[in-house]
PDB file of C-alpha atoms and ligand atoms in Angstrom:
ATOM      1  CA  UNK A 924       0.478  25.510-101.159  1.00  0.00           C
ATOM      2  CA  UNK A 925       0.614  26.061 -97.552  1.00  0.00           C
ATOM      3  CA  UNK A 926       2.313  23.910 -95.431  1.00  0.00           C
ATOM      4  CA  UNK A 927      -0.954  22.751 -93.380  1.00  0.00           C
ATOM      5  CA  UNK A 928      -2.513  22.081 -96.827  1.00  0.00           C
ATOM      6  CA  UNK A 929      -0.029  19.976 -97.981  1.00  0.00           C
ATOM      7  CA  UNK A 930       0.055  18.184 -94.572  1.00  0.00           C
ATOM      8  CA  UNK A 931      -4.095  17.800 -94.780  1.00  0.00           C
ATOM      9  CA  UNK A 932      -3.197  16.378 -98.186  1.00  0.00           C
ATOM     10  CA  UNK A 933      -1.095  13.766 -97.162  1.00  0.00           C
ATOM     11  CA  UNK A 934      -4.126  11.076 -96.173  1.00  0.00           C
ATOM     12  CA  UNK A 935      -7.337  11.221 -96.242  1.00  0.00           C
ATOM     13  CA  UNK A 936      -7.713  10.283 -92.365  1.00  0.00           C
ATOM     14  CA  UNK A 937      -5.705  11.906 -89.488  1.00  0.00           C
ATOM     15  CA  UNK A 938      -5.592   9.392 -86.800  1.00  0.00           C
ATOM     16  CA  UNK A 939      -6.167  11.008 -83.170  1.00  0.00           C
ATOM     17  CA  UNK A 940      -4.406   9.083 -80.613  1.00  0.00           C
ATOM     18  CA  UNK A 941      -4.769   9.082 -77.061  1.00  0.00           C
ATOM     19  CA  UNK A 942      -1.329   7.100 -75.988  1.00  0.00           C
ATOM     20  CA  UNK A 943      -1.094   5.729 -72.354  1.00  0.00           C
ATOM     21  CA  UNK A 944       2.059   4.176 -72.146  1.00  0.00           C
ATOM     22  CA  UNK A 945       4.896   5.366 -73.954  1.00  0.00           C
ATOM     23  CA  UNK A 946       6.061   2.551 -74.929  1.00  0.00           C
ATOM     24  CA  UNK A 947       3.052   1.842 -78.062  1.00  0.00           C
ATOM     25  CA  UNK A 948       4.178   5.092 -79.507  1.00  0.00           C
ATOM     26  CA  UNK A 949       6.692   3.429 -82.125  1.00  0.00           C
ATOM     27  CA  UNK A 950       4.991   0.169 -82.660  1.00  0.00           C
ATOM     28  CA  UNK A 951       1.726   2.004 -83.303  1.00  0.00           C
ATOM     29  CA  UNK A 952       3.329   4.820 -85.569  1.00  0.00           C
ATOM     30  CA  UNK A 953       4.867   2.113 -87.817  1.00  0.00           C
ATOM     31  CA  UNK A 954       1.592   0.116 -88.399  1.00  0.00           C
ATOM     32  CA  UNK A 955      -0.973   3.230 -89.332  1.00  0.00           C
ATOM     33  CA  UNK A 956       2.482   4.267 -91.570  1.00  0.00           C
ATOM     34  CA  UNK A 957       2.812   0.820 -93.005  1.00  0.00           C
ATOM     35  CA  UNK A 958      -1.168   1.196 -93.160  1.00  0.00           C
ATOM     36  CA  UNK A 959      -0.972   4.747 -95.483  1.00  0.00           C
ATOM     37  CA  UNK A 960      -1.555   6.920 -92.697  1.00  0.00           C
ATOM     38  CA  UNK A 961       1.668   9.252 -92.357  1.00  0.00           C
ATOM     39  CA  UNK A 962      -0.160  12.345 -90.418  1.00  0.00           C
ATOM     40  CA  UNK A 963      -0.798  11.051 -86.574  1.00  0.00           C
ATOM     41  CA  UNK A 964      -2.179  13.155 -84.050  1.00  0.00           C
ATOM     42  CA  UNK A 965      -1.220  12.498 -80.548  1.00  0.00           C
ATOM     43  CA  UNK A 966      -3.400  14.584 -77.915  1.00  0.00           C
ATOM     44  CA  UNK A 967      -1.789  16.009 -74.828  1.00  0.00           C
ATOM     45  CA  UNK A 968      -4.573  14.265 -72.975  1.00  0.00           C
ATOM     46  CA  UNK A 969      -2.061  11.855 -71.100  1.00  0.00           C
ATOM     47  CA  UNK A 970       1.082  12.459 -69.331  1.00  0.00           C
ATOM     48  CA  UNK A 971       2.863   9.857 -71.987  1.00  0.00           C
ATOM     49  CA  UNK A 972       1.441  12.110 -74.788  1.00  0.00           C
ATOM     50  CA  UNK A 973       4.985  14.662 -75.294  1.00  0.00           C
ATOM     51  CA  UNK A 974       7.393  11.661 -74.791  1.00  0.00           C
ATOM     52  CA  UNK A 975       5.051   9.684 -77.402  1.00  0.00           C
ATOM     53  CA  UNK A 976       5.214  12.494 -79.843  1.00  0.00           C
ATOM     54  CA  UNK A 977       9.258  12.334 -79.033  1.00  0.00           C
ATOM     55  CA  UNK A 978       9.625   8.886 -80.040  1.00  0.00           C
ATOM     56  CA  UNK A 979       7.406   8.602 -82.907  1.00  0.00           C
ATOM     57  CA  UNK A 980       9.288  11.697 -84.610  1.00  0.00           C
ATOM     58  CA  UNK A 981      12.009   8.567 -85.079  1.00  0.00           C
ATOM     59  CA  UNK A 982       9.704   6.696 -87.060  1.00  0.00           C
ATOM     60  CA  UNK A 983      10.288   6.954 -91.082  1.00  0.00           C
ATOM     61  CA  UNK A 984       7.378   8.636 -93.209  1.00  0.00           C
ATOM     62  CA  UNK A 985       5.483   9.605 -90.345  1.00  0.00           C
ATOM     63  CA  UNK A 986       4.533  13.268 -89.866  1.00  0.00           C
ATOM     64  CA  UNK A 987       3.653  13.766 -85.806  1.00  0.00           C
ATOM     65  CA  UNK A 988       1.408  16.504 -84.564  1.00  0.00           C
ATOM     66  CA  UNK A 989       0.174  17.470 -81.302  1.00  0.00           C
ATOM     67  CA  UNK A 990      -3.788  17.439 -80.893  1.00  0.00           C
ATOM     68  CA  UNK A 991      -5.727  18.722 -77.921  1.00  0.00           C
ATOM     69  CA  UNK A 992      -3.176  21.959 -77.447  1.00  0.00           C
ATOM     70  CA  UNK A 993      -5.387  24.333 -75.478  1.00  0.00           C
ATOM     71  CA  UNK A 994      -3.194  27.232 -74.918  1.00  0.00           C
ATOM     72  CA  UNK A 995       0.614  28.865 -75.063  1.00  0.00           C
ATOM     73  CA  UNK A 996       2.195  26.852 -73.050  1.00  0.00           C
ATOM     74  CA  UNK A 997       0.892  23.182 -74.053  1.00  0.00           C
ATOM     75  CA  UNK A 998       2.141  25.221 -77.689  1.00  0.00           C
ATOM     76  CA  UNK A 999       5.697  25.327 -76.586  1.00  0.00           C
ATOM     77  CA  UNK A1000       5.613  22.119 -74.840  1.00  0.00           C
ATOM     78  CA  UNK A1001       4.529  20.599 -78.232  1.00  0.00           C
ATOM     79  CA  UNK A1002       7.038  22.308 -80.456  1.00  0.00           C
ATOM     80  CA  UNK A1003      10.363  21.150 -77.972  1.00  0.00           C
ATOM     81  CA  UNK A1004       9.021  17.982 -77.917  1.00  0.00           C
ATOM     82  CA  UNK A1005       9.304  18.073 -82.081  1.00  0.00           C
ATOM     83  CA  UNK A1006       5.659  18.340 -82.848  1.00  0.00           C
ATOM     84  CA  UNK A1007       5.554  19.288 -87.160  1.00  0.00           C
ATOM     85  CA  UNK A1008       2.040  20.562 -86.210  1.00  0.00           C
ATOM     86  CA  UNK A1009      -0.578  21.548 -83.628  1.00  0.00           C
ATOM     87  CA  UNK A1010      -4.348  21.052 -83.675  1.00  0.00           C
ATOM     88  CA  UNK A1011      -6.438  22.431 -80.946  1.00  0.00           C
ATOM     89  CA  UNK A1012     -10.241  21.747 -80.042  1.00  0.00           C
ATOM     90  CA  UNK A1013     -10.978  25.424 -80.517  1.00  0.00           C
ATOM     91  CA  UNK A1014      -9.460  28.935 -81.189  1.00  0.00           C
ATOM     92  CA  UNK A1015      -8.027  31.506 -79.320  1.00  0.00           C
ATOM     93  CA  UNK A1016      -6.576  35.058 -80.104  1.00  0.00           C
ATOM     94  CA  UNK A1017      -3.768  34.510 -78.053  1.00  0.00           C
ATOM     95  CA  UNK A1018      -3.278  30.248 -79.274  1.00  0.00           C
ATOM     96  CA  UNK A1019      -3.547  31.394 -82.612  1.00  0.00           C
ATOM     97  CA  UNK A1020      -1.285  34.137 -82.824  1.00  0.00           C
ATOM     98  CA  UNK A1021       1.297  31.871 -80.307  1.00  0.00           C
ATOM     99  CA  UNK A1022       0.812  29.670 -83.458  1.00  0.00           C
ATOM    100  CA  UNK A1023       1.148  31.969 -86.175  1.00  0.00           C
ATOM    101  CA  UNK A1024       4.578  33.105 -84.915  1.00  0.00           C
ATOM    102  CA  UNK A1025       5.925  30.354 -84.189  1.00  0.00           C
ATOM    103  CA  UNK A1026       5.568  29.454 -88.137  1.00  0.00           C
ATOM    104  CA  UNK A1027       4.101  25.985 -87.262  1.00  0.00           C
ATOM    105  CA  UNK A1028       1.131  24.936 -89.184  1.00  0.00           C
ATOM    106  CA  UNK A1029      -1.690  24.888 -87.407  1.00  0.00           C
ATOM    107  CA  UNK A1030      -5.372  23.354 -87.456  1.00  0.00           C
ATOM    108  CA  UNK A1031      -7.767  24.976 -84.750  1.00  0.00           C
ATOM    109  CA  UNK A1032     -11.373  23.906 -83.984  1.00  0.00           C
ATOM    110  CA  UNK A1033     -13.943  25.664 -85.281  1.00  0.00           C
ATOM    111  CA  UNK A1034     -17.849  25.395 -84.698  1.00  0.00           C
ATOM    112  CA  UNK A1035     -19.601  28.530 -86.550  1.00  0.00           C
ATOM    113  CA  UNK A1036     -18.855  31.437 -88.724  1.00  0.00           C
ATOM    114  CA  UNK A1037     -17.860  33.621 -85.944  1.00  0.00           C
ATOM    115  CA  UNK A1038     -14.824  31.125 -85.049  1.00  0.00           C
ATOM    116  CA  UNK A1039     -14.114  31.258 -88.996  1.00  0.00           C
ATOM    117  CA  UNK A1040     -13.729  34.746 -89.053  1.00  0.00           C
ATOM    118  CA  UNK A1041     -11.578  34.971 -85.951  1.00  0.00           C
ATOM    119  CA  UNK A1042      -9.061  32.554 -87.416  1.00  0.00           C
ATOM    120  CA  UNK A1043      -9.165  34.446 -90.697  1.00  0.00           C
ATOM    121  CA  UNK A1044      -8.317  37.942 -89.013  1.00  0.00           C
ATOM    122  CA  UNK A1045      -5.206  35.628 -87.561  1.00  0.00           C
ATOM    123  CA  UNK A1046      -4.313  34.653 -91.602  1.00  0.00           C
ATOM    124  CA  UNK A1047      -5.906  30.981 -90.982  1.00  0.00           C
ATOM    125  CA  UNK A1048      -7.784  29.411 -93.644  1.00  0.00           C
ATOM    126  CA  UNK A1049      -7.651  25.737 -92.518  1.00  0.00           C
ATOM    127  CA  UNK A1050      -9.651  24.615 -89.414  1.00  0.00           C
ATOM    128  CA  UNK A1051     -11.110  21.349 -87.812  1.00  0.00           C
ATOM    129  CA  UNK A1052     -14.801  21.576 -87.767  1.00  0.00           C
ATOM    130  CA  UNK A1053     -15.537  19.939 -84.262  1.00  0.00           C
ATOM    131  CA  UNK A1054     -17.129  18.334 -83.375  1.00  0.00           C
ATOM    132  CA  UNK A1055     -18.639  17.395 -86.541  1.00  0.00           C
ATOM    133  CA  UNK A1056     -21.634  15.463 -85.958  1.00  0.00           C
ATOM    134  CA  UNK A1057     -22.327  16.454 -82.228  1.00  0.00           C
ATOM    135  CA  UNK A1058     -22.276  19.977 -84.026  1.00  0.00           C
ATOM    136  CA  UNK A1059     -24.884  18.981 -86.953  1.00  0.00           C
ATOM    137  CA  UNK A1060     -22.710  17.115 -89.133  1.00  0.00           C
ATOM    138  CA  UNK A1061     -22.831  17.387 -93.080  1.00  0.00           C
ATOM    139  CA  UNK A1062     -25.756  19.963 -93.407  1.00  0.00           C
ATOM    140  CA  UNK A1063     -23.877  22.207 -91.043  1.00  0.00           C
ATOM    141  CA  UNK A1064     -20.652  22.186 -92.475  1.00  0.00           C
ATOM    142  CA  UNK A1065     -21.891  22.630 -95.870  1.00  0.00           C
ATOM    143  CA  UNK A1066     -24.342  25.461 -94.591  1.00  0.00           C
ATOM    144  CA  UNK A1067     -20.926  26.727 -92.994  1.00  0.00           C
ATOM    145  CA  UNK A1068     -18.441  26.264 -95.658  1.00  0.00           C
ATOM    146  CA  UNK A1069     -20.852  28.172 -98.241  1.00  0.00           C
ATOM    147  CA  UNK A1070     -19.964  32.169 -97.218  1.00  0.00           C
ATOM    148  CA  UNK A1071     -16.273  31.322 -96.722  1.00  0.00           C
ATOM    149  CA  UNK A1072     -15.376  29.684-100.483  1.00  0.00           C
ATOM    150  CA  UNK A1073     -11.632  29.257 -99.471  1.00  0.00           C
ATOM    151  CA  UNK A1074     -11.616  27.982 -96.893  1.00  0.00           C
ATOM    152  CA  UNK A1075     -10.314  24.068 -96.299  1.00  0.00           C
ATOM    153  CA  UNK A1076     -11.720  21.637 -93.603  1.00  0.00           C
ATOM    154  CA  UNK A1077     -10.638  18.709 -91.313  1.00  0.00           C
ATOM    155  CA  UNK A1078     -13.929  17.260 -89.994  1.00  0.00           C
ATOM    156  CA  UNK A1079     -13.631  15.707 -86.397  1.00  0.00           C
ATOM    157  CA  UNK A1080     -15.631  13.983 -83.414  1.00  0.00           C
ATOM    158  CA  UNK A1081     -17.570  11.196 -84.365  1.00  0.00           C
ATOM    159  CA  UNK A1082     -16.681  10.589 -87.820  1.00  0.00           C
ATOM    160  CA  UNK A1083     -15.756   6.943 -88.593  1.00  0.00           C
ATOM    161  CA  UNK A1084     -14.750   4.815 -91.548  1.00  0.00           C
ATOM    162  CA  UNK A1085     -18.047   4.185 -92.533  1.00  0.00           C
ATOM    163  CA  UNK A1086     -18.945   8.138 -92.544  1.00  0.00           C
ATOM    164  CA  UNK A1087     -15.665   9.496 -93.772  1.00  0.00           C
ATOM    165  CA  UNK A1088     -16.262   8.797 -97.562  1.00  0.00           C
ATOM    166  CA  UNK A1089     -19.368  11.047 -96.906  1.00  0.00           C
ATOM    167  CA  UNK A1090     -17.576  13.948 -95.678  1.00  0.00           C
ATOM    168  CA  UNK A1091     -14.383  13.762 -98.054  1.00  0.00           C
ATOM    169  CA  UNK A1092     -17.133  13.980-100.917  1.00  0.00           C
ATOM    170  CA  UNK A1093     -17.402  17.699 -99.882  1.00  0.00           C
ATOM    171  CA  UNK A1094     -15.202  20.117-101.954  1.00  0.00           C
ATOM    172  CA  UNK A1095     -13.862  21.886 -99.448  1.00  0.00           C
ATOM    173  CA  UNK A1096     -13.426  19.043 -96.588  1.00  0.00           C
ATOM    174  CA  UNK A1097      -9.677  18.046 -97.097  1.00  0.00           C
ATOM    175  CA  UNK A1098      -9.132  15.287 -94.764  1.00  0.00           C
ATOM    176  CA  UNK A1099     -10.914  13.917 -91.777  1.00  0.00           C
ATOM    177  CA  UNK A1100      -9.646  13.556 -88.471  1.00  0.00           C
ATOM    178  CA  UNK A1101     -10.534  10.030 -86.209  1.00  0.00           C
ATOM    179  CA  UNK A1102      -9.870   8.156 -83.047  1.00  0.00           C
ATOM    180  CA  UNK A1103     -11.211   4.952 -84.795  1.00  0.00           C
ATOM    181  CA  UNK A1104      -7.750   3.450 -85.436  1.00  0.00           C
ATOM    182  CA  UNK A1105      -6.474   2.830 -82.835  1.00  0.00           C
ATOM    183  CA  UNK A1106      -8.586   1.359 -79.729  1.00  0.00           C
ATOM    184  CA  UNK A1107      -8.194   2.143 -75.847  1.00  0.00           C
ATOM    185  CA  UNK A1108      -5.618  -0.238 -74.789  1.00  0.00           C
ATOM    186  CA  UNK A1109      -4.960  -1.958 -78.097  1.00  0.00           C
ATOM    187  CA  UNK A1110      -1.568  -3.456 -78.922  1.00  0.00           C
ATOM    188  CA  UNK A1111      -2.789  -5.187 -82.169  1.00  0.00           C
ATOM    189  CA  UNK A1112      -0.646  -3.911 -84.311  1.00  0.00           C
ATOM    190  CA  UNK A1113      -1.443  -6.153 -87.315  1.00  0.00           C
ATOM    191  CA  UNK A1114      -5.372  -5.283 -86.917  1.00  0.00           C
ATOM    192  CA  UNK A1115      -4.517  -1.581 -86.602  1.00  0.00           C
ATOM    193  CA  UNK A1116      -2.270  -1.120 -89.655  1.00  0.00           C
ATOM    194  CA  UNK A1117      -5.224  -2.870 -91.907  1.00  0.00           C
ATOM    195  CA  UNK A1118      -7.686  -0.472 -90.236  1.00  0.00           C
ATOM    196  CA  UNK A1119      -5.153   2.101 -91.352  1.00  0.00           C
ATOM    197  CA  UNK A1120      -5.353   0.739 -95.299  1.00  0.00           C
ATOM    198  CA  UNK A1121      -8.999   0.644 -94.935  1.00  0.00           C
ATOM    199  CA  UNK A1122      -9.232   4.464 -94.418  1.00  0.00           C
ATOM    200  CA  UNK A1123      -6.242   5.328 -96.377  1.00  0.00           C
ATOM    201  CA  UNK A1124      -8.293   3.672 -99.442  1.00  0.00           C
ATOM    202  CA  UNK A1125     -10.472   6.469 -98.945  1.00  0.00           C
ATOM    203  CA  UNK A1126     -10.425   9.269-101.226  1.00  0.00           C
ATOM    204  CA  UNK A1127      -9.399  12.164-100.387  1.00  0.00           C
TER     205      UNK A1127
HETATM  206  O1  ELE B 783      -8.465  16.170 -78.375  1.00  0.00           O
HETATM  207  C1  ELE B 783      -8.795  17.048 -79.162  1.00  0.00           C
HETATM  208  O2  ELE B 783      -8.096  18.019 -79.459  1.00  0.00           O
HETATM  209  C2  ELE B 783     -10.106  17.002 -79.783  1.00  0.00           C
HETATM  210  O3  ELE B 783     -10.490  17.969 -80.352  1.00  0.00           O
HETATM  211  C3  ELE B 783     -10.930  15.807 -79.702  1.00  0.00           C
HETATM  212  C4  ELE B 783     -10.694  14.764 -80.770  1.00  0.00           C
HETATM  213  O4  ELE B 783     -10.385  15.317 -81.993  1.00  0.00           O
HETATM  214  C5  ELE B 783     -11.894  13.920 -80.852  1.00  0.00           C
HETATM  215  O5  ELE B 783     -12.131  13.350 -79.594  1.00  0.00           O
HETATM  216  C6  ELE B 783     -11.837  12.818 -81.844  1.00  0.00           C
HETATM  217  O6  ELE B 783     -13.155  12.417 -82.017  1.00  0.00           O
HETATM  218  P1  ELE B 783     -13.612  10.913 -82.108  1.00  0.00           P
HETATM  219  O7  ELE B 783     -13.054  10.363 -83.361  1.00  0.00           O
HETATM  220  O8  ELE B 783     -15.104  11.010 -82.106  1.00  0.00           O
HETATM  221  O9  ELE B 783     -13.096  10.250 -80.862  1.00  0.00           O
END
């Protein structure tokens, strides 16, 4: 199994975090780990985002990524700062191959066949479709999914608890990505790891 497979296997949700102060980063890792939820995305949308990815990696069972990586550099910004993988809002030639060699599994954002078939020239099989419901939600990823039988998906954008089960029912829909977990600004870290159990109870 690939490495990203396994890792989209872990949960059923991938929590996408947007961390302001660096200082949540452990206390918020522990409770969606304590909560099921070992895969956490944290997106280089703040300044606090690389050191947040830094400290988390000292947190036991959880497995930190790097979400909103947009191009080579942000890549090898992610990887020193001990990223285990990188998602990305779309696809590139040049991200994706700057992914591919660096041997780090990797989840871009795709939104129609054409996207598919990019990554799939690069040797990718596993993309985010974003963003899933802005982008038609289940009919389009099913109407998507049909031509390209192995290939694995992380729905994201928009997708929340009460959705999710919907879109982990498809065969090839592996996990779902979600900012629901954790809110702007939140430091309830009681409320978050039950949220956490909620939509690790999903299956996957
Ligand atoms: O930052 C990125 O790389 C993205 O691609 C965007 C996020 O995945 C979505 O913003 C999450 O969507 P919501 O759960 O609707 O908030």
């Amino acid at each position: 199994m690939k490495p990203i497979e396994q890792l989209m296997r872990t949960a059923p949700v991938i929590p996408v975090l947007v961390i302001d102060d660096v200082n949540d980063a452990v206390p918020m890792a522990e409770a969606l780990v304590a909560g099921g939820l070992r895969v956490l995305e944290v997106t280089l949308r703040t300044p606090a985002a690389l050191d947040a990815i830094r400290a988390m990696r000292g947190v036991e069972g959880a497995i930190v990524g790097a979400g909103t990586v947009t191009n080579q550099d942000q890549l090898q910004a992610a990887i020193d700062a001990g990223s285990q993988f990188i998602v990305s809002p779309g696809l590139t030639d040049t991200l994706g191959r700057a992914a591919v060699r660096a041997e780090i599994p990797f989840l871009p954002g795709i939104a129609n066949a054409g996207d598919i078939m990019r990554g799939l020239d690069l040797g990718l099989t596993h993309f985010k479709f974003f963003p899933a419901e802005a982008n038609g939600g289940i009919p389009a990823l099913k109407a998507l999914a049909g031509p390209f039988g192995d290939v694995k998906f992380c729905p994201t954008g928009g997708v929340k608890q009460d959705t999710a089960a919907h879109w982990l029912a498809i065969e090839q829909v592996l996990c779902v990505g979600g900012s629901w977990l954790v809110g702007k600004g939140e430091r309830d870290w009681a409320e978050v790891e039950a949220r956490a159990a909620e939509a690790a109870a999903l299956a996957g």
